[in-house]
PDB file of C-alpha atoms in Angstrom:
ATOM      1  CA  SER A   1     -25.174 -31.084  -4.619  1.00  0.00           C
ATOM      2  CA  THR A   2     -23.599 -31.542  -1.212  1.00  0.00           C
ATOM      3  CA  MET A   3     -24.045 -27.862  -0.287  1.00  0.00           C
ATOM      4  CA  ARG A   4     -27.779 -27.950  -1.133  1.00  0.00           C
ATOM      5  CA  LYS A   5     -28.105 -31.141   0.959  1.00  0.00           C
ATOM      6  CA  ALA A   6     -26.349 -29.429   3.873  1.00  0.00           C
ATOM      7  CA  GLU A   7     -28.750 -26.511   3.510  1.00  0.00           C
ATOM      8  CA  GLU A   8     -31.777 -28.833   3.709  1.00  0.00           C
ATOM      9  CA  LEU A   9     -30.339 -30.469   6.819  1.00  0.00           C
ATOM     10  CA  ASP A  10     -29.474 -27.166   8.474  1.00  0.00           C
ATOM     11  CA  PRO A  11     -31.502 -24.331   6.935  1.00  0.00           C
ATOM     12  CA  LEU A  12     -30.361 -21.947   9.657  1.00  0.00           C
ATOM     13  CA  SER A  13     -26.672 -22.346   9.022  1.00  0.00           C
ATOM     14  CA  LEU A  14     -25.281 -19.001   7.933  1.00  0.00           C
ATOM     15  CA  SER A  15     -22.059 -20.425   6.581  1.00  0.00           C
ATOM     16  CA  VAL A  16     -23.942 -22.998   4.502  1.00  0.00           C
ATOM     17  CA  ALA A  17     -26.353 -20.372   3.149  1.00  0.00           C
ATOM     18  CA  THR A  18     -23.424 -18.115   2.269  1.00  0.00           C
ATOM     19  CA  GLY A  19     -21.452 -21.052   0.842  1.00  0.00           C
ATOM     20  CA  VAL A  20     -24.266 -21.945  -1.558  1.00  0.00           C
ATOM     21  CA  GLY A  21     -24.331 -18.298  -2.653  1.00  0.00           C
ATOM     22  CA  ARG A  22     -20.570 -18.313  -3.277  1.00  0.00           C
ATOM     23  CA  ILE A  23     -20.851 -21.394  -5.490  1.00  0.00           C
ATOM     24  CA  LEU A  24     -23.560 -19.643  -7.524  1.00  0.00           C
ATOM     25  CA  TYR A  25     -21.305 -16.549  -7.692  1.00  0.00           C
ATOM     26  CA  PHE A  26     -18.345 -18.548  -9.011  1.00  0.00           C
ATOM     27  CA  LEU A  27     -20.702 -20.141 -11.584  1.00  0.00           C
ATOM     28  CA  GLY A  28     -21.661 -16.635 -12.738  1.00  0.00           C
ATOM     29  CA  LYS A  29     -25.289 -17.016 -11.543  1.00  0.00           C
ATOM     30  CA  TYR A  30     -25.330 -13.600  -9.901  1.00  0.00           C
ATOM     31  CA  ASP A  31     -29.083 -13.081  -9.416  1.00  0.00           C
ATOM     32  CA  GLU A  32     -29.413 -16.506  -7.770  1.00  0.00           C
ATOM     33  CA  ALA A  33     -26.393 -15.748  -5.589  1.00  0.00           C
ATOM     34  CA  LEU A  34     -27.947 -12.452  -4.448  1.00  0.00           C
ATOM     35  CA  ALA A  35     -31.227 -14.203  -3.576  1.00  0.00           C
ATOM     36  CA  GLN A  36     -29.247 -16.705  -1.534  1.00  0.00           C
ATOM     37  CA  TYR A  37     -27.317 -13.948   0.280  1.00  0.00           C
ATOM     38  CA  GLY A  38     -30.616 -12.188   0.989  1.00  0.00           C
ATOM     39  CA  ARG A  39     -31.802 -15.324   2.795  1.00  0.00           C
ATOM     40  CA  ALA A  40     -28.549 -15.477   4.759  1.00  0.00           C
ATOM     41  CA  GLN A  41     -28.896 -11.802   5.744  1.00  0.00           C
ATOM     42  CA  THR A  42     -32.326 -12.443   7.249  1.00  0.00           C
ATOM     43  CA  LEU A  43     -30.688 -15.104   9.463  1.00  0.00           C
ATOM     44  CA  ASP A  44     -28.098 -12.626  10.736  1.00  0.00           C
ATOM     45  CA  PRO A  45     -27.834  -9.084   9.378  1.00  0.00           C
ATOM     46  CA  LEU A  46     -24.533  -8.592  11.258  1.00  0.00           C
ATOM     47  CA  TYR A  47     -22.668 -11.414   9.490  1.00  0.00           C
ATOM     48  CA  ALA A  48     -19.866  -9.572   7.652  1.00  0.00           C
ATOM     49  CA  GLU A  49     -19.170 -12.427   5.229  1.00  0.00           C
ATOM     50  CA  VAL A  50     -22.606 -12.237   3.590  1.00  0.00           C
ATOM     51  CA  HIS A  51     -22.330  -8.446   3.030  1.00  0.00           C
ATOM     52  CA  PHE A  52     -18.862  -9.031   1.542  1.00  0.00           C
ATOM     53  CA  ALA A  53     -20.189 -11.729  -0.805  1.00  0.00           C
ATOM     54  CA  THR A  54     -23.152  -9.516  -1.765  1.00  0.00           C
ATOM     55  CA  GLY A  55     -20.803  -6.650  -2.605  1.00  0.00           C
ATOM     56  CA  LEU A  56     -18.588  -8.844  -4.793  1.00  0.00           C
ATOM     57  CA  THR A  57     -21.650 -10.038  -6.688  1.00  0.00           C
ATOM     58  CA  TYR A  58     -22.822  -6.469  -7.348  1.00  0.00           C
ATOM     59  CA  VAL A  59     -19.333  -5.681  -8.690  1.00  0.00           C
ATOM     60  CA  GLN A  60     -19.735  -8.392 -11.341  1.00  0.00           C
ATOM     61  CA  GLN A  61     -23.133  -6.946 -12.313  1.00  0.00           C
ATOM     62  CA  GLY A  62     -21.573  -3.501 -12.720  1.00  0.00           C
ATOM     63  CA  LYS A  63     -23.751  -2.136  -9.865  1.00  0.00           C
ATOM     64  CA  TYR A  64     -20.918  -0.191  -8.262  1.00  0.00           C
ATOM     65  CA  ARG A  65     -23.006   1.980  -5.946  1.00  0.00           C
ATOM     66  CA  GLU A  66     -24.693  -1.069  -4.392  1.00  0.00           C
ATOM     67  CA  ALA A  67     -21.347  -2.857  -4.299  1.00  0.00           C
ATOM     68  CA  THR A  68     -19.665  -0.003  -2.407  1.00  0.00           C
ATOM     69  CA  GLU A  69     -22.542   0.088   0.076  1.00  0.00           C
ATOM     70  CA  ALA A  70     -22.457  -3.665   0.787  1.00  0.00           C
ATOM     71  CA  LEU A  71     -18.648  -3.764   0.954  1.00  0.00           C
ATOM     72  CA  GLY A  72     -18.566  -0.735   3.264  1.00  0.00           C
ATOM     73  CA  GLU A  73     -20.978  -2.524   5.596  1.00  0.00           C
ATOM     74  CA  ALA A  74     -18.823  -5.678   5.443  1.00  0.00           C
ATOM     75  CA  LEU A  75     -15.659  -3.678   6.182  1.00  0.00           C
ATOM     76  CA  HIS A  76     -17.316  -2.093   9.211  1.00  0.00           C
ATOM     77  CA  LEU A  77     -18.761  -5.391  10.545  1.00  0.00           C
ATOM     78  CA  SER A  78     -15.478  -7.259  10.009  1.00  0.00           C
ATOM     79  CA  GLY A  79     -13.408  -4.701  11.893  1.00  0.00           C
ATOM     80  CA  GLY A  80     -11.542  -3.677   8.743  1.00  0.00           C
ATOM     81  CA  ARG A  81     -10.572  -6.942   6.999  1.00  0.00           C
ATOM     82  CA  LYS A  82      -7.901  -6.179   4.388  1.00  0.00           C
ATOM     83  CA  ILE A  83      -9.436  -8.307   1.620  1.00  0.00           C
ATOM     84  CA  ILE A  84     -12.652  -6.305   1.935  1.00  0.00           C
ATOM     85  CA  ALA A  85     -10.727  -3.014   1.798  1.00  0.00           C
ATOM     86  CA  ALA A  86      -8.970  -4.258  -1.368  1.00  0.00           C
ATOM     87  CA  SER A  87     -12.352  -5.059  -2.912  1.00  0.00           C
ATOM     88  CA  ILE A  88     -13.529  -1.504  -2.212  1.00  0.00           C
ATOM     89  CA  GLY A  89     -10.346  -0.181  -3.843  1.00  0.00           C
ATOM     90  CA  HIS A  90     -11.128  -2.410  -6.837  1.00  0.00           C
ATOM     91  CA  VAL A  91     -14.635  -0.902  -7.142  1.00  0.00           C
ATOM     92  CA  TYR A  92     -13.323   2.664  -6.785  1.00  0.00           C
ATOM     93  CA  ALA A  93     -10.880   1.998  -9.631  1.00  0.00           C
ATOM     94  CA  LEU A  94     -13.627   0.554 -11.852  1.00  0.00           C
ATOM     95  CA  GLN A  95     -15.768   3.633 -11.125  1.00  0.00           C
ATOM     96  CA  GLY A  96     -12.911   5.916 -12.092  1.00  0.00           C
ATOM     97  CA  ASN A  97     -12.510   7.157  -8.504  1.00  0.00           C
ATOM     98  CA  ARG A  98      -8.741   7.221  -8.803  1.00  0.00           C
ATOM     99  CA  SER A  99      -7.984   9.032  -5.549  1.00  0.00           C
ATOM    100  CA  GLY A 100     -10.195   6.622  -3.579  1.00  0.00           C
ATOM    101  CA  ALA A 101      -8.439   3.657  -5.179  1.00  0.00           C
ATOM    102  CA  GLU A 102      -4.974   5.168  -4.523  1.00  0.00           C
ATOM    103  CA  THR A 103      -5.822   5.793  -0.847  1.00  0.00           C
ATOM    104  CA  ILE A 104      -6.834   2.164  -0.357  1.00  0.00           C
ATOM    105  CA  LEU A 105      -3.820   0.949  -2.331  1.00  0.00           C
ATOM    106  CA  GLU A 106      -1.549   2.897   0.034  1.00  0.00           C
ATOM    107  CA  SER A 107      -3.264   1.360   3.084  1.00  0.00           C
ATOM    108  CA  ILE A 108      -2.731  -2.146   1.625  1.00  0.00           C
ATOM    109  CA  ARG A 109       0.902  -1.416   0.718  1.00  0.00           C
ATOM    110  CA  HIS A 110       1.570  -0.076   4.235  1.00  0.00           C
ATOM    111  CA  PRO A 111      -0.821  -1.848   6.655  1.00  0.00           C
ATOM    112  CA  ALA A 112      -1.576   0.273   9.745  1.00  0.00           C
ATOM    113  CA  ASP A 113      -1.175  -2.788  11.988  1.00  0.00           C
ATOM    114  CA  GLY A 114       2.448  -3.192  10.855  1.00  0.00           C
ATOM    115  CA  SER A 115       1.721  -6.548   9.197  1.00  0.00           C
ATOM    116  CA  LYS A 116       3.329  -7.628   5.934  1.00  0.00           C
ATOM    117  CA  PRO A 117       1.508  -6.345   2.829  1.00  0.00           C
ATOM    118  CA  GLN A 118      -0.258  -9.056   0.760  1.00  0.00           C
ATOM    119  CA  PRO A 119       0.694  -8.830  -2.926  1.00  0.00           C
ATOM    120  CA  TYR A 120      -2.521 -10.605  -4.019  1.00  0.00           C
ATOM    121  CA  LEU A 121      -4.600  -7.774  -2.524  1.00  0.00           C
ATOM    122  CA  ILE A 122      -2.414  -5.147  -4.187  1.00  0.00           C
ATOM    123  CA  ALA A 123      -2.962  -6.975  -7.506  1.00  0.00           C
ATOM    124  CA  VAL A 124      -6.753  -6.824  -7.071  1.00  0.00           C
ATOM    125  CA  VAL A 125      -6.666  -3.004  -6.919  1.00  0.00           C
ATOM    126  CA  VAL A 126      -3.881  -2.417  -9.441  1.00  0.00           C
ATOM    127  CA  ARG A 127      -5.571  -4.600 -12.084  1.00  0.00           C
ATOM    128  CA  ALA A 128      -8.829  -2.646 -11.746  1.00  0.00           C
ATOM    129  CA  MET A 129      -6.771   0.500 -12.419  1.00  0.00           C
ATOM    130  CA  GLY A 130      -5.890  -1.057 -15.773  1.00  0.00           C
ATOM    131  CA  ARG A 131      -2.295  -1.978 -14.866  1.00  0.00           C
ATOM    132  CA  GLN A 132      -2.366  -5.665 -15.854  1.00  0.00           C
ATOM    133  CA  GLU A 133       1.398  -6.308 -16.094  1.00  0.00           C
ATOM    134  CA  GLU A 134       1.995  -4.733 -12.681  1.00  0.00           C
ATOM    135  CA  ALA A 135      -0.868  -6.845 -11.270  1.00  0.00           C
ATOM    136  CA  LEU A 136       0.851  -9.955 -12.673  1.00  0.00           C
ATOM    137  CA  ASP A 137       4.103  -8.908 -10.968  1.00  0.00           C
ATOM    138  CA  TYR A 138       2.227  -8.864  -7.662  1.00  0.00           C
ATOM    139  CA  LEU A 139       0.512 -12.199  -8.345  1.00  0.00           C
ATOM    140  CA  GLU A 140       3.916 -13.759  -9.079  1.00  0.00           C
ATOM    141  CA  GLN A 141       5.192 -12.265  -5.818  1.00  0.00           C
ATOM    142  CA  ALA A 142       2.141 -13.749  -4.050  1.00  0.00           C
ATOM    143  CA  TYR A 143       3.189 -17.136  -5.460  1.00  0.00           C
ATOM    144  CA  GLU A 144       6.758 -16.700  -4.162  1.00  0.00           C
ATOM    145  CA  GLU A 145       5.307 -15.906  -0.731  1.00  0.00           C
ATOM    146  CA  ARG A 146       2.892 -18.869  -0.894  1.00  0.00           C
ATOM    147  CA  ASP A 147      -0.185 -16.669  -0.391  1.00  0.00           C
ATOM    148  CA  GLY A 148      -3.226 -18.907   0.175  1.00  0.00           C
ATOM    149  CA  LEU A 149      -5.450 -16.407  -1.661  1.00  0.00           C
ATOM    150  CA  LEU A 150      -3.910 -17.670  -4.930  1.00  0.00           C
ATOM    151  CA  LEU A 151      -6.256 -20.656  -4.708  1.00  0.00           C
ATOM    152  CA  TYR A 152      -8.944 -18.241  -5.946  1.00  0.00           C
ATOM    153  CA  LEU A 153      -6.858 -17.070  -8.891  1.00  0.00           C
ATOM    154  CA  VAL A 154      -8.730 -18.967 -11.609  1.00  0.00           C
ATOM    155  CA  ALA A 155     -12.240 -18.753 -10.182  1.00  0.00           C
ATOM    156  CA  ASP A 156     -12.166 -15.212  -8.806  1.00  0.00           C
ATOM    157  CA  PRO A 157     -13.456 -12.657 -11.312  1.00  0.00           C
ATOM    158  CA  MET A 158     -11.928  -9.941  -9.067  1.00  0.00           C
ATOM    159  CA  THR A 159      -8.449 -10.574 -10.438  1.00  0.00           C
ATOM    160  CA  GLY A 160      -9.890  -9.984 -13.905  1.00  0.00           C
ATOM    161  CA  ILE A 161      -6.698 -10.756 -15.794  1.00  0.00           C
ATOM    162  CA  ASP A 162      -7.085 -11.952 -19.371  1.00  0.00           C
ATOM    163  CA  PRO A 163      -7.269 -15.753 -18.940  1.00  0.00           C
ATOM    164  CA  ASN A 164      -5.218 -16.232 -22.112  1.00  0.00           C
ATOM    165  CA  HIS A 165      -2.341 -14.103 -20.859  1.00  0.00           C
ATOM    166  CA  PRO A 166       0.797 -16.289 -21.030  1.00  0.00           C
ATOM    167  CA  ARG A 167       2.107 -15.052 -17.658  1.00  0.00           C
ATOM    168  CA  LEU A 168      -1.198 -15.935 -15.999  1.00  0.00           C
ATOM    169  CA  ALA A 169      -1.238 -19.358 -17.683  1.00  0.00           C
ATOM    170  CA  ALA A 170       2.316 -20.048 -16.442  1.00  0.00           C
ATOM    171  CA  LEU A 171       1.386 -18.985 -12.904  1.00  0.00           C
ATOM    172  CA  VAL A 172      -1.769 -21.120 -12.863  1.00  0.00           C
ATOM    173  CA  LYS A 173       0.287 -24.109 -14.000  1.00  0.00           C
ATOM    174  CA  LYS A 174       2.948 -23.501 -11.300  1.00  0.00           C
ATOM    175  CA  ILE A 175       0.289 -23.336  -8.601  1.00  0.00           C
ATOM    176  CA  GLY A 176      -1.162 -26.563  -9.977  1.00  0.00           C
ATOM    177  CA  LEU A 177      -4.699 -25.226 -10.481  1.00  0.00           C
ATOM    178  CA  ARG A 178      -4.752 -26.520 -14.067  1.00  0.00           C
ATOM    179  CA  ASP A 179      -2.678 -29.059 -15.973  1.00  0.00           C
TER     180      ASP A 179
END
């Protein structure tokens, strides 16, 4: 593949190493993705993106403690990126840490920096709390607001909405991700 070729040409490229890992992640090859992220981390242990990607992969393996650790590191290194905070809220909800999830949900609904809340990120936490219809409301709002994160809607296991849900199917069609 092109990414593997790029990696051969530039084995020290962090973004390439992480990119290969993300492709493996989206293919559901989680162990291979983690091995790839491990390589990237040896290149630069302070690269927030690789800790973020590692955390997301642990989430899919149900390793919530490891996920929280990696995502916490990513949040710290990134200076508090909102998508990483939402991912931590998602893990808290899956763990049954309701108060932790609610705290993060509040911070996403009312960003401290006064920026506009991103409905996609709210959906990521709300869905993990088991509120699928409410999550779909937020995803539809994200569509109305033309949120670029919607490009991940089909591939991203974080949204975790039943792929056969008619509202999701309609949204995916509107976005143009599937015919």
